[in-house]
mmCIF file of C-alpha atoms (C1' of nucleotides) in Angstrom:
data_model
loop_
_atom_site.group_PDB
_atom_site.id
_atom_site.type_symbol
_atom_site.label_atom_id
_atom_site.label_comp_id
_atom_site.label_asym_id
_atom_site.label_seq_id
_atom_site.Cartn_x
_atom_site.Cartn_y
_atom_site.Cartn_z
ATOM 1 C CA UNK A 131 12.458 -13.337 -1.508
ATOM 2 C CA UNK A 132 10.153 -12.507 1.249
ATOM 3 C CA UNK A 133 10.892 -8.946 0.923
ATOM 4 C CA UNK A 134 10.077 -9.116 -2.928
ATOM 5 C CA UNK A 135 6.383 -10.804 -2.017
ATOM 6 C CA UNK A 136 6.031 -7.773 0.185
ATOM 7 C CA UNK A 137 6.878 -5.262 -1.951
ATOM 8 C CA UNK A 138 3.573 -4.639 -3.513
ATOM 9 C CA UNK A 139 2.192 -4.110 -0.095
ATOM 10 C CA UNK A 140 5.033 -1.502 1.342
ATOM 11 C CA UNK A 141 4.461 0.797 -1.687
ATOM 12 C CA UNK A 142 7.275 -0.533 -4.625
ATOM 13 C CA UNK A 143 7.556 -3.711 -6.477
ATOM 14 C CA UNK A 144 8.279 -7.049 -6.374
ATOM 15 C CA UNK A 145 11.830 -6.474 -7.684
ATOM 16 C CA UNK A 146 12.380 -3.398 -5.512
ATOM 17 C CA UNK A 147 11.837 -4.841 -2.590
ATOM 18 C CA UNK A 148 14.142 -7.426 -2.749
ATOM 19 C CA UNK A 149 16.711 -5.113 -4.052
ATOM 20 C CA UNK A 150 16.255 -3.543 -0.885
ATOM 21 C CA UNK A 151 15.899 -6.387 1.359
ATOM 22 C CA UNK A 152 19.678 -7.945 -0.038
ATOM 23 C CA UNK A 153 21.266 -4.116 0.463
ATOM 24 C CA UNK A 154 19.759 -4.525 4.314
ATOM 25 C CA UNK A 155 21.203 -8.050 5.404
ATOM 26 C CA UNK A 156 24.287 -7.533 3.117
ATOM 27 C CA UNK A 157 27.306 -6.265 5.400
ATOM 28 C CA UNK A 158 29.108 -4.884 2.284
ATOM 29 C CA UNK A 159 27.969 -2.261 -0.316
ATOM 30 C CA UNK A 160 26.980 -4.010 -3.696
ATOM 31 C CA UNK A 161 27.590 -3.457 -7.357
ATOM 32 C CA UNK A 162 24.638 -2.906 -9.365
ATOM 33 C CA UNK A 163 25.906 -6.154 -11.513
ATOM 34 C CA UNK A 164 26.139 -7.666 -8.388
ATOM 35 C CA UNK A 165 22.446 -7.164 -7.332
ATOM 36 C CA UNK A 166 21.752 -8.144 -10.583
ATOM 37 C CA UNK A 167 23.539 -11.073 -10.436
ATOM 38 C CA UNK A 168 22.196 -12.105 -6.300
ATOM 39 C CA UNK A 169 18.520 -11.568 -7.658
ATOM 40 C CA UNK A 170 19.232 -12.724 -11.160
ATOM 41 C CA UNK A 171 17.332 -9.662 -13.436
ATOM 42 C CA UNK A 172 18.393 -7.482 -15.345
ATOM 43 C CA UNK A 173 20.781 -4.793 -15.229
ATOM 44 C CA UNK A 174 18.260 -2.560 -16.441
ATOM 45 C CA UNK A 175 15.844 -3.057 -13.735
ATOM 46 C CA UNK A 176 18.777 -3.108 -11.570
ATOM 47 C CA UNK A 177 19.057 0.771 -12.670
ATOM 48 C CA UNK A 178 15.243 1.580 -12.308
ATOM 49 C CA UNK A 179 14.930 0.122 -8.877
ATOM 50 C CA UNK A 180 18.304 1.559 -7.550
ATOM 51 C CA UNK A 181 16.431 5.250 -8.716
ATOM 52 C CA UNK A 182 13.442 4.037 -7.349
ATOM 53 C CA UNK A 183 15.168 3.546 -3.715
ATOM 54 C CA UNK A 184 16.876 6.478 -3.833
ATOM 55 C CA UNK A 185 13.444 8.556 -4.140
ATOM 56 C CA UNK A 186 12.665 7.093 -1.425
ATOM 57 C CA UNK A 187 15.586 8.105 0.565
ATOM 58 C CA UNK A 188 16.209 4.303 1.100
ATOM 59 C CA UNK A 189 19.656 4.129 -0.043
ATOM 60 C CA UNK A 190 23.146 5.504 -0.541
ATOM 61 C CA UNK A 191 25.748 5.836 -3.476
ATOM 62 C CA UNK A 192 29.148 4.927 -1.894
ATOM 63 C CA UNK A 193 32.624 5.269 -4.063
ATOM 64 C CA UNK A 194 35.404 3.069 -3.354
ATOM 65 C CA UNK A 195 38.595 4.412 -3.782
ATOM 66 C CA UNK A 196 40.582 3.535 -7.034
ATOM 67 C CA UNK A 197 37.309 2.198 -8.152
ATOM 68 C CA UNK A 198 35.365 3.741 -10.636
ATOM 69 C CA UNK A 199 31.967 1.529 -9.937
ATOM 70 C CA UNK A 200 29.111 2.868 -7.672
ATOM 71 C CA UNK A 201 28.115 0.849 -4.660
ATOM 72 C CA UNK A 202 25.081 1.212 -3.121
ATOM 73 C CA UNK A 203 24.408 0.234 0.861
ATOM 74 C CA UNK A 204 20.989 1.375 2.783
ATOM 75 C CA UNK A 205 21.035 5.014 3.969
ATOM 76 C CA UNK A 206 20.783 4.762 7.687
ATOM 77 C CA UNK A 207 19.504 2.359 10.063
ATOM 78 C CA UNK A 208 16.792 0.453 10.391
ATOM 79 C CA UNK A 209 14.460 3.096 12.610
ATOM 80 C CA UNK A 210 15.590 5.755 10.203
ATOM 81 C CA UNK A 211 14.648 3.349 6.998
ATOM 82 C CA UNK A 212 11.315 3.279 8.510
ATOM 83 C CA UNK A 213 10.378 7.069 9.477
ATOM 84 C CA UNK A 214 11.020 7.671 5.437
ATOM 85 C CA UNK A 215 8.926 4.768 4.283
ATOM 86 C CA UNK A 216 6.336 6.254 6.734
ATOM 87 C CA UNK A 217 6.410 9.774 5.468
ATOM 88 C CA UNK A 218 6.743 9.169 1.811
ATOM 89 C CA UNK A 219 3.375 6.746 2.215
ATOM 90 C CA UNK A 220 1.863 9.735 4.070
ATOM 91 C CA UNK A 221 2.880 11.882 1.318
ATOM 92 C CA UNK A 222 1.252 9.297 -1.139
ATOM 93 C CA UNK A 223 -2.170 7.828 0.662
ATOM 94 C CA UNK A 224 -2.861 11.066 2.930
ATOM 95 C CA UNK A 225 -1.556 14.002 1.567
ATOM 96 C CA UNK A 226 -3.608 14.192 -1.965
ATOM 97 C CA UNK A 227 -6.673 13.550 -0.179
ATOM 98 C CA UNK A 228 -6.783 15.738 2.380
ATOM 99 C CA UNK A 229 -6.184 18.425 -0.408
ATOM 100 C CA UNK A 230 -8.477 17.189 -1.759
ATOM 101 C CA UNK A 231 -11.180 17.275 0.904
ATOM 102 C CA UNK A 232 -10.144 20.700 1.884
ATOM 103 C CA UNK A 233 -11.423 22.072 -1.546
ATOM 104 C CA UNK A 234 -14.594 19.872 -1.570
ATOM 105 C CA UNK A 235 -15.496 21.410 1.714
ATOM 106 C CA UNK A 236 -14.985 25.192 0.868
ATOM 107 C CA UNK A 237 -17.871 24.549 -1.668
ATOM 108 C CA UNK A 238 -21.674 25.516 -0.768
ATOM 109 C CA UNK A 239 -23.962 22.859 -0.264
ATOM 110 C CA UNK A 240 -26.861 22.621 -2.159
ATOM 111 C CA UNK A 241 -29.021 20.298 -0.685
ATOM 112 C CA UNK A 242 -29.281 18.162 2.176
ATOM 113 C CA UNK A 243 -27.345 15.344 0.650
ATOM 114 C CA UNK A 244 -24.833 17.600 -0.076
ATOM 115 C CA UNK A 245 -24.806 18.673 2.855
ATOM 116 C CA UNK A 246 -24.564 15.386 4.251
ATOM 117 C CA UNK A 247 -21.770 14.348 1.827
ATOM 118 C CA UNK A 248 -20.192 17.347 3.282
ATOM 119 C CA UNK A 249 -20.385 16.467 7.448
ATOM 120 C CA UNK A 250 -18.758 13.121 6.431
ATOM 121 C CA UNK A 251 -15.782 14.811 4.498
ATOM 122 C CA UNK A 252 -14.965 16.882 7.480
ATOM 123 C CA UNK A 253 -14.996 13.897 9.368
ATOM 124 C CA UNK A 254 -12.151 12.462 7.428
ATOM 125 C CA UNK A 255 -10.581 15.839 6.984
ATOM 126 C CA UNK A 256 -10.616 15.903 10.680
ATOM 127 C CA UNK A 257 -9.461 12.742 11.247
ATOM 128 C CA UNK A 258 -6.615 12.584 8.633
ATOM 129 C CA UNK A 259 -5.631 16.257 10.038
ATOM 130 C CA UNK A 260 -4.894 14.663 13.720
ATOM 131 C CA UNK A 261 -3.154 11.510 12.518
ATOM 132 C CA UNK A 262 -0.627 13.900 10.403
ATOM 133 C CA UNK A 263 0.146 16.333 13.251
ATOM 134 C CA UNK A 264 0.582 13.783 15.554
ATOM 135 C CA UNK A 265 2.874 11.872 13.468
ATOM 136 C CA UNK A 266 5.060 14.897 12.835
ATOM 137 C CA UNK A 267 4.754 15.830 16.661
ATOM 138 C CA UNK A 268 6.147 12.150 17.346
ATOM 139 C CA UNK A 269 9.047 12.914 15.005
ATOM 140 C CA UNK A 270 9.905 15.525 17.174
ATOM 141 C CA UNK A 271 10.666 13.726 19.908
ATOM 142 C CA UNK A 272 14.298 12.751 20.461
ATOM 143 C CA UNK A 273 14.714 9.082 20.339
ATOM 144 C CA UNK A 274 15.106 8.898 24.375
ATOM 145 C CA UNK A 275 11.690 10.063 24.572
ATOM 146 C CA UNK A 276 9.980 8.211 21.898
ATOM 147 C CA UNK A 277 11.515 5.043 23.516
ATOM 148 C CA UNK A 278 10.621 5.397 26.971
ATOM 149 C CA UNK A 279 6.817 6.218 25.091
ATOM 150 C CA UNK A 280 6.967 3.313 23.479
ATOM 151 C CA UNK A 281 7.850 1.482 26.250
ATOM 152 C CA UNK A 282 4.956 3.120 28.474
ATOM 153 C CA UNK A 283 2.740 1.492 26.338
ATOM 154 C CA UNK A 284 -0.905 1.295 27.837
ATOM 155 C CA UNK A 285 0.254 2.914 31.081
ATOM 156 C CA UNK A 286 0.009 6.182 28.636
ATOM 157 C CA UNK A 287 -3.327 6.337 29.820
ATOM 158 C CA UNK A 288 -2.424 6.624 33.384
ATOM 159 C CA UNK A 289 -0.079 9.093 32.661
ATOM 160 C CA UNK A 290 -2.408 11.796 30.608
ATOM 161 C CA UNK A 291 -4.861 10.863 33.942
ATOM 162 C CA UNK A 292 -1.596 12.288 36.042
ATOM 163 C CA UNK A 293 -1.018 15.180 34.251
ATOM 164 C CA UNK A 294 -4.261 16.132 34.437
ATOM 165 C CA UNK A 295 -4.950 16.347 37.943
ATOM 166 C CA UNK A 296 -1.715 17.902 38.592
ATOM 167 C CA UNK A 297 -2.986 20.341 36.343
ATOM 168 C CA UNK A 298 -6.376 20.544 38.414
ATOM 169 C CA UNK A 299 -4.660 21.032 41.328
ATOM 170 C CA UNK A 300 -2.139 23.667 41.111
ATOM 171 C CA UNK B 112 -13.586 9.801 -8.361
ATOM 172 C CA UNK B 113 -11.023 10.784 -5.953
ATOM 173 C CA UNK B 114 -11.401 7.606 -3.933
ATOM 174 C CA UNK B 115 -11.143 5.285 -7.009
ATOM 175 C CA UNK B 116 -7.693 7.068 -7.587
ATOM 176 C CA UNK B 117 -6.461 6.883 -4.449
ATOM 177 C CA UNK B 118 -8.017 3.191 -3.869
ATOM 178 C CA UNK B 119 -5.134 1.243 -5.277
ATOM 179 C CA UNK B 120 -2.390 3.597 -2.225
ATOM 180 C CA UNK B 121 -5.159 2.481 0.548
ATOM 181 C CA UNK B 122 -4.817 -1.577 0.122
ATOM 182 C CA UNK B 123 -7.860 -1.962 -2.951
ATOM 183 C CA UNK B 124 -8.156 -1.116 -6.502
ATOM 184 C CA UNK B 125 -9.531 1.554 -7.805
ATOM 185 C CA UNK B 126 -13.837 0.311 -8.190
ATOM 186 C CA UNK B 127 -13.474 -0.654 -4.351
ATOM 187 C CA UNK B 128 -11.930 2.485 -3.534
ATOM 188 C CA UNK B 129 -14.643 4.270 -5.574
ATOM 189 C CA UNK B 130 -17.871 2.051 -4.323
ATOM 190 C CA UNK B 131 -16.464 2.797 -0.728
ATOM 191 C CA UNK B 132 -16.056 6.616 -1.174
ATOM 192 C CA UNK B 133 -19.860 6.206 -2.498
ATOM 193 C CA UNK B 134 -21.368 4.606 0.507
ATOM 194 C CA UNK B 135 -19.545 7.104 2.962
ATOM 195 C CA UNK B 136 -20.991 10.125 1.533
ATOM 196 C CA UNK B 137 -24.442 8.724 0.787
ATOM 197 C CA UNK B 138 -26.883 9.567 3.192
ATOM 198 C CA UNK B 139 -29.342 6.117 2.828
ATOM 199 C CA UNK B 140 -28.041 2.394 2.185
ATOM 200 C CA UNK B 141 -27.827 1.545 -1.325
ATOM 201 C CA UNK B 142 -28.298 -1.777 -3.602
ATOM 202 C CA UNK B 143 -25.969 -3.046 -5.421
ATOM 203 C CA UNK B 144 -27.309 -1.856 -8.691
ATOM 204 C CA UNK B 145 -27.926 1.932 -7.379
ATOM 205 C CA UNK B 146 -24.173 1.322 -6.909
ATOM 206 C CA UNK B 147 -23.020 0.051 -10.044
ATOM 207 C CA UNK B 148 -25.607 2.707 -12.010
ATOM 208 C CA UNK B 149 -24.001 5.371 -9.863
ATOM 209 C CA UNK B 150 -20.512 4.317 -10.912
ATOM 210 C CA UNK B 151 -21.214 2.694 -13.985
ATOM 211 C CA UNK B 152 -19.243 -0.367 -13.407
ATOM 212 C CA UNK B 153 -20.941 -4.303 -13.857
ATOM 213 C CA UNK B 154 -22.843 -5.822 -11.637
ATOM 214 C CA UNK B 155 -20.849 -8.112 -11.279
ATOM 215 C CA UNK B 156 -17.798 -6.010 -10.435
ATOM 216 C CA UNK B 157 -19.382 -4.602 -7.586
ATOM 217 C CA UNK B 158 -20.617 -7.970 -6.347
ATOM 218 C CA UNK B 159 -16.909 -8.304 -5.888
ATOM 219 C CA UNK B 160 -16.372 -5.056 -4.710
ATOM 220 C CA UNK B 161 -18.950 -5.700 -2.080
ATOM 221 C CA UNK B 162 -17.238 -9.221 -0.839
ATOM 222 C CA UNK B 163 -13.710 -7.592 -0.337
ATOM 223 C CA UNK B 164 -15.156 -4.374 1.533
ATOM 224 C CA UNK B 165 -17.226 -7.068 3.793
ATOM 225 C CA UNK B 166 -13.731 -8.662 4.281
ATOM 226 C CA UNK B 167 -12.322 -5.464 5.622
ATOM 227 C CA UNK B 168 -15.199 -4.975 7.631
ATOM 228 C CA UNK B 169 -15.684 -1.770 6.088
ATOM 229 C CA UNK B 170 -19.754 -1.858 5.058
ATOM 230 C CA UNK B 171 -22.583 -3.840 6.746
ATOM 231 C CA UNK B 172 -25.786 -5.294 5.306
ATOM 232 C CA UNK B 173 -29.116 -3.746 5.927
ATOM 233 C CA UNK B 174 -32.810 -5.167 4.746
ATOM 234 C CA UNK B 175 -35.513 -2.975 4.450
ATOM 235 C CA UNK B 176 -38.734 -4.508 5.536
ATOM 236 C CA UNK B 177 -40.936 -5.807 3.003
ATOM 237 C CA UNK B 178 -38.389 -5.211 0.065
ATOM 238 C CA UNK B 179 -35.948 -8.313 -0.342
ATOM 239 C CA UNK B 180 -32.842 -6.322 -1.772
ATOM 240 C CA UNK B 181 -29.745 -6.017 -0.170
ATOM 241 C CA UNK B 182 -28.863 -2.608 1.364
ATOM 242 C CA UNK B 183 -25.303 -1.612 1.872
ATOM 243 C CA UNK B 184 -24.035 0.989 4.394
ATOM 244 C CA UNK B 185 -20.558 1.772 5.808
ATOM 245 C CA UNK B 186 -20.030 -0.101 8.765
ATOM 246 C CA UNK B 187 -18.983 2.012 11.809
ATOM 247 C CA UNK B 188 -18.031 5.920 11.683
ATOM 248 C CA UNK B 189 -15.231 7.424 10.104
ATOM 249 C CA UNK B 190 -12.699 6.374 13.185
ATOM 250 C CA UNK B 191 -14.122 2.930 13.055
ATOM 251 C CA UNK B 192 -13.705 2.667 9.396
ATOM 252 C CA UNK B 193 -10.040 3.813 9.528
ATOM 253 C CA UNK B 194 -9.174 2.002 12.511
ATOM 254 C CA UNK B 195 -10.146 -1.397 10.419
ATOM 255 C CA UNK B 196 -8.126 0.097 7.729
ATOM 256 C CA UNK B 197 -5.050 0.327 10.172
ATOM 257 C CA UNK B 198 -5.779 -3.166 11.501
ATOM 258 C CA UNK B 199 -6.299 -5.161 8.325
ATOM 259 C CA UNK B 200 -3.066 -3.717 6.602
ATOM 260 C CA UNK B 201 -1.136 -4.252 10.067
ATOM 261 C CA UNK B 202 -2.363 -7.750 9.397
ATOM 262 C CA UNK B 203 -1.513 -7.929 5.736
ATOM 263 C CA UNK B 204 1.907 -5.908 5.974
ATOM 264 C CA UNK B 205 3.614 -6.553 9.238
ATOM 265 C CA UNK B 206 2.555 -9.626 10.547
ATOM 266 C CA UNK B 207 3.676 -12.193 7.378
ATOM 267 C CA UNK B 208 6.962 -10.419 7.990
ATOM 268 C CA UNK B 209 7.307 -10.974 11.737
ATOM 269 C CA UNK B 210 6.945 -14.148 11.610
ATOM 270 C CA UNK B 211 9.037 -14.814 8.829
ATOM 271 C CA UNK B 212 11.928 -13.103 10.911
ATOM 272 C CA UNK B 213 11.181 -15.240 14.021
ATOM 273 C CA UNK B 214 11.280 -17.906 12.045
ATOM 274 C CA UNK B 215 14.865 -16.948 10.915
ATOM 275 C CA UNK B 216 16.117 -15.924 14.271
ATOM 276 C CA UNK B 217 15.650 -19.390 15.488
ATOM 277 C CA UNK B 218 18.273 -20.467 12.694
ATOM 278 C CA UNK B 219 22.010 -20.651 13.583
ATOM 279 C CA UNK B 220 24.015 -18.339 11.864
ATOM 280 C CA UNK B 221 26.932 -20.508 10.175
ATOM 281 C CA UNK B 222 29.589 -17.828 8.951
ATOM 282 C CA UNK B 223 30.141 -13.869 9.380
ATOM 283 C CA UNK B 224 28.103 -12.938 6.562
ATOM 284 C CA UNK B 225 24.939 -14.632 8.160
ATOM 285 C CA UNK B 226 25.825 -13.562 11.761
ATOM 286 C CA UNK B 227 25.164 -9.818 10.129
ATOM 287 C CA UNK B 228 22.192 -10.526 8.308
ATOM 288 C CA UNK B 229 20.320 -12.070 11.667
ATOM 289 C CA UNK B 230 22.069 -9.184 13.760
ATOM 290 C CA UNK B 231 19.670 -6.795 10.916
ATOM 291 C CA UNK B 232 16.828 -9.016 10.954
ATOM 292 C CA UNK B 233 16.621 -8.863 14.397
ATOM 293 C CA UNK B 234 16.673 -4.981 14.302
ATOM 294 C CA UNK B 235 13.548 -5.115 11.668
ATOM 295 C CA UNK B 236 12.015 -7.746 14.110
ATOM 296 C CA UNK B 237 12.551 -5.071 17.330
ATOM 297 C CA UNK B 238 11.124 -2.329 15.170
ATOM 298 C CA UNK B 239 7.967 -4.061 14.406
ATOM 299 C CA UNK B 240 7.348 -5.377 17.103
ATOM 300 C CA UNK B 241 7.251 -2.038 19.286
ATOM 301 C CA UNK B 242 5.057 -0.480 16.519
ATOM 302 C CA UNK B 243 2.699 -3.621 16.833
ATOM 303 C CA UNK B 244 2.294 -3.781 20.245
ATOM 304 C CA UNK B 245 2.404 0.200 20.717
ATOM 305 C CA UNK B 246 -0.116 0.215 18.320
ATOM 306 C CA UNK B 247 -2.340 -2.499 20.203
ATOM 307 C CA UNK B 248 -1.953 -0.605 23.582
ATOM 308 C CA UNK B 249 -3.193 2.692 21.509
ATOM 309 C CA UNK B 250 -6.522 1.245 20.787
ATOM 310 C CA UNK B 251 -6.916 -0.237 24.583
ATOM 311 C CA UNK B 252 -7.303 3.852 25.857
ATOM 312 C CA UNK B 253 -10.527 5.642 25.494
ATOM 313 C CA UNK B 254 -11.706 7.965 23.085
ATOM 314 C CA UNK B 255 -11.448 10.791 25.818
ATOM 315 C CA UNK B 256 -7.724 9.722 27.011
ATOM 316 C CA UNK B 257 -7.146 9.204 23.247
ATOM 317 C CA UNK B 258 -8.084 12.455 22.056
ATOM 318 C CA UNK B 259 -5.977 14.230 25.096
ATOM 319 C CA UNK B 260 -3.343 12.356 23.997
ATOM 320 C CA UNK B 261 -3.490 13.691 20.486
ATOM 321 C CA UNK B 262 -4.453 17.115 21.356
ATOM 322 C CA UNK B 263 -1.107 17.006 23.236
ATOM 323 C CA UNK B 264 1.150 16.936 20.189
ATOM 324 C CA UNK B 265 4.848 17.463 20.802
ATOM 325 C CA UNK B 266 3.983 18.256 24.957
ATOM 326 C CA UNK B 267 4.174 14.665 24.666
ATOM 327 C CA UNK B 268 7.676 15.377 25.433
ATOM 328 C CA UNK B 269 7.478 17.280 28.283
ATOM 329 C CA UNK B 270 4.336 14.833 29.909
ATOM 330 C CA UNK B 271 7.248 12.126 29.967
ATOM 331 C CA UNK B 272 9.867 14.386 31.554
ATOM 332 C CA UNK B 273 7.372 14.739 34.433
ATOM 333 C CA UNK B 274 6.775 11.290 34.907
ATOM 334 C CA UNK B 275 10.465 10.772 35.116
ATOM 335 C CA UNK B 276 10.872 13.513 37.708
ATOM 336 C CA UNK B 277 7.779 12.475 39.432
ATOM 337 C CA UNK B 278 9.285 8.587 39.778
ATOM 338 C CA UNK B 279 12.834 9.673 40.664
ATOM 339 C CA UNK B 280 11.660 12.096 43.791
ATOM 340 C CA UNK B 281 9.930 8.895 45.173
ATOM 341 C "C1'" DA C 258 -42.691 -26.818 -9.802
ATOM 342 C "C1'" DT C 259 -42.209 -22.451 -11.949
ATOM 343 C "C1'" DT C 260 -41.422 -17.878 -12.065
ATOM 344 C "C1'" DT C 261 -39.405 -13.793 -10.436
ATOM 345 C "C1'" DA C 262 -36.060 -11.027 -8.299
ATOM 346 C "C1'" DC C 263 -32.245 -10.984 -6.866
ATOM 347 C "C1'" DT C 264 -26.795 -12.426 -5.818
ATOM 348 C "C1'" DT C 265 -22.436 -14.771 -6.876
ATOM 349 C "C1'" DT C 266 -19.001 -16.939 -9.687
ATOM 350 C "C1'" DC C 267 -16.339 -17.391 -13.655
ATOM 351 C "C1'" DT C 268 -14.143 -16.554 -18.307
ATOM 352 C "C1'" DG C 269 -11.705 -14.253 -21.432
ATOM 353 C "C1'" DA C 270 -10.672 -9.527 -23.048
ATOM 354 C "C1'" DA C 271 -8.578 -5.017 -21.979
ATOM 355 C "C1'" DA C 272 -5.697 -2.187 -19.347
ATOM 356 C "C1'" DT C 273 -1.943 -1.650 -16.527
ATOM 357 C "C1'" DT C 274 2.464 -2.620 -14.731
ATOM 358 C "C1'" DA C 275 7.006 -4.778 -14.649
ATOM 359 C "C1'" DC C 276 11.001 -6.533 -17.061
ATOM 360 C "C1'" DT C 277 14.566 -7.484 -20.472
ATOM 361 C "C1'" DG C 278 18.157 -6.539 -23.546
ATOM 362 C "C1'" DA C 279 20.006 -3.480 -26.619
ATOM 363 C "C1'" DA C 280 21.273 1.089 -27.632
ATOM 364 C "C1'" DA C 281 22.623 5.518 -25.997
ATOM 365 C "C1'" DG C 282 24.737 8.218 -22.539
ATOM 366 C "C1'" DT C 283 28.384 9.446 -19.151
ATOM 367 C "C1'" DT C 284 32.803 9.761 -17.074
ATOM 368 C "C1'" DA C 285 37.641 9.167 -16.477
ATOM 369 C "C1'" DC C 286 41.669 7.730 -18.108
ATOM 370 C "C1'" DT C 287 45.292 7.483 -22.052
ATOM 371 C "C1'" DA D 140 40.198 12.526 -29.688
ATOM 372 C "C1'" DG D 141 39.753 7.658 -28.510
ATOM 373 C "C1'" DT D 142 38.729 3.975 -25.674
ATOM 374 C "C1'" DA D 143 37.301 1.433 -21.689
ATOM 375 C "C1'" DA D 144 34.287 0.942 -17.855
ATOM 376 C "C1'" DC D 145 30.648 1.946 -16.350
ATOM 377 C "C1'" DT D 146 25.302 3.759 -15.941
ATOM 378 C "C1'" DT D 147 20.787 5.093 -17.793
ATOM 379 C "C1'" DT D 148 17.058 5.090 -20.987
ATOM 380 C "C1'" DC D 149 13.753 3.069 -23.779
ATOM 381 C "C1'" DA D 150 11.009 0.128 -26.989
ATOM 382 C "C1'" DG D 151 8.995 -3.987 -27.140
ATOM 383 C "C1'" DT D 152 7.408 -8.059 -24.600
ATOM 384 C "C1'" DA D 153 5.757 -10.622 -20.711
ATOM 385 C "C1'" DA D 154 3.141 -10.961 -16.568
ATOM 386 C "C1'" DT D 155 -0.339 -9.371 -13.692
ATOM 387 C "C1'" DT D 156 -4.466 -7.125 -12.477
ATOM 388 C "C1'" DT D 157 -8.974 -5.426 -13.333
ATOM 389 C "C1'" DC D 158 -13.236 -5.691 -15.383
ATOM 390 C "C1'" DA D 159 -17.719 -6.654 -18.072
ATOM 391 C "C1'" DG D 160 -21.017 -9.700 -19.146
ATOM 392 C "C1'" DA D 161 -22.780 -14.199 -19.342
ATOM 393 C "C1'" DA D 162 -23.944 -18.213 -16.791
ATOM 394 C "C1'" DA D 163 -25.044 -20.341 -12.611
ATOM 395 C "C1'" DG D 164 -26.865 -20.113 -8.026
ATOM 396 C "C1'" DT D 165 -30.445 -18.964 -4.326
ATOM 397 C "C1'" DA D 166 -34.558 -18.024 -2.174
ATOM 398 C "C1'" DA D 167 -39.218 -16.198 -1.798
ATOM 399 C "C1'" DA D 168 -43.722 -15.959 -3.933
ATOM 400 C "C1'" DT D 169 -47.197 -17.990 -6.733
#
DNA sequence: ATTTACTTTCTGAAATTACTGAAAGTTACT
DNA sequence: AGTAACTTTCAGTAATTTCAGAAAGTAAAT
């Protein structure tokens, strides 16, 4: 249920989400009918959502053998679930606007409040630029790395500060 | 326009999206009525507008002397802005969820079936809680530090292999 | 105390989004 | 080809969200 009030906010629906959320904490692949049935809608929506998930790389079709029904269980684990809610909102809230921008700011300015409007597009262009490199740099990392970067935490800082004055040094 | 579209993806609808894009690319502070003639919404509307945007600490207040209107202005630069952005939906998306989990956690699992769905709770509890508090730890280190750190990209990688080397040899 | 210049709140209408249930489609077996 | 066991699509309906405009509120100036 939780999941389903969250929804909205992660990027699906109410319905969706808690589709989602059963397939997560359920051990066994369900049934469509079953989902249906656990959430109690219909078999329609059932259908719509299960589409839904799979766009989003969320979840798996999985055939039982001498069964003719599809099951459907999440596609990977939990950090995996994760990375491709993360990219597909970046493809959603960041991509179209920095597309955006990048035409806006191949236009002449006219005047000075153009030109103003202008300086504070590149800002954002700028900005949205370095959070989507990073984040694909961070994907890069194998997941040994990322964890012992997580785990530095704070003590990043001191670490950039090292780096550097090797760097000075040699 | 682009803003209003996108407004809904970022955590508003599309008039807040729309008043916000406005007061970022506007030069001077603006009333609420330059706003709503600008956008041709109701006064009312951006009243509204104007509350939620407050609540996300996005725009500020500013009085002109000797003219009793209300001036609005983004509040902060562009990496302020989206920082508070990042914050508030942290706030609105994550945290409800954590706790919710802990909550759970604390239960006992009775049978198999529950055992699993704690063992995957727990995994969505580890997850989010690294993010949160990697994300907290992000915002402790200095612009400079910050910006080496992003300028770094994938080195990342290497950086950490250094550290490692550096820490074993002692 | 009244007027003036503003801001906020609220109501119901309009637009959008989500959902159901029935019909149509698909696939595999006989 | 026919039928049984499923899945998907879709039209209409229900629920939710957004919005304009009117009414109420506030505060300074007269």
């Amino acid at each position: 249920m939780h999941c389903g009030e969250m929804g909205s906010r992660w990027g699906f629906n109410r319905t969706i989400g808690q589709m989602c959320g059963l397939l997560i904490i359920t051990k066994n692949p369900m049934t469509a009918n079953e989902i249906a049935d656990a959430l109690s809608i219909s078999r329609g929506n059932v259908s719509m959502g299960i589409k839904e998930l799979q766009s989003w790389q969320l979840i798996k079709v999985q055939h039982i053998p001498g069964d003719r029904k599809e099951y459907y269980a999440p596609a990977g684990d939990i950090w995996d679930m994760a990375n491709r809610v993360f990219e597909e909102r970046k493809k959603r809230e960041i991509d179209p606007t920095l597309s955006l921008l990048r035409d806006n700011l191949l236009d002449e300015a006219v005047n000075e409040d153009e030109l103003y409007a202008q300086k504070q597009m590149g800002e954002i262009h700028n900005l949205l630029e370095t959070v989507t490199k990073w984040s694909s740099e961070l994907q890069r990392l194998t997941p040994e790395q990322l964890n012992k970067l997580m785990k530095l935490g704070s003590g990043i800082g001191k670490v950039i500060d090292l780096k550097d004055k090797i760097f000075k040094k040699e």
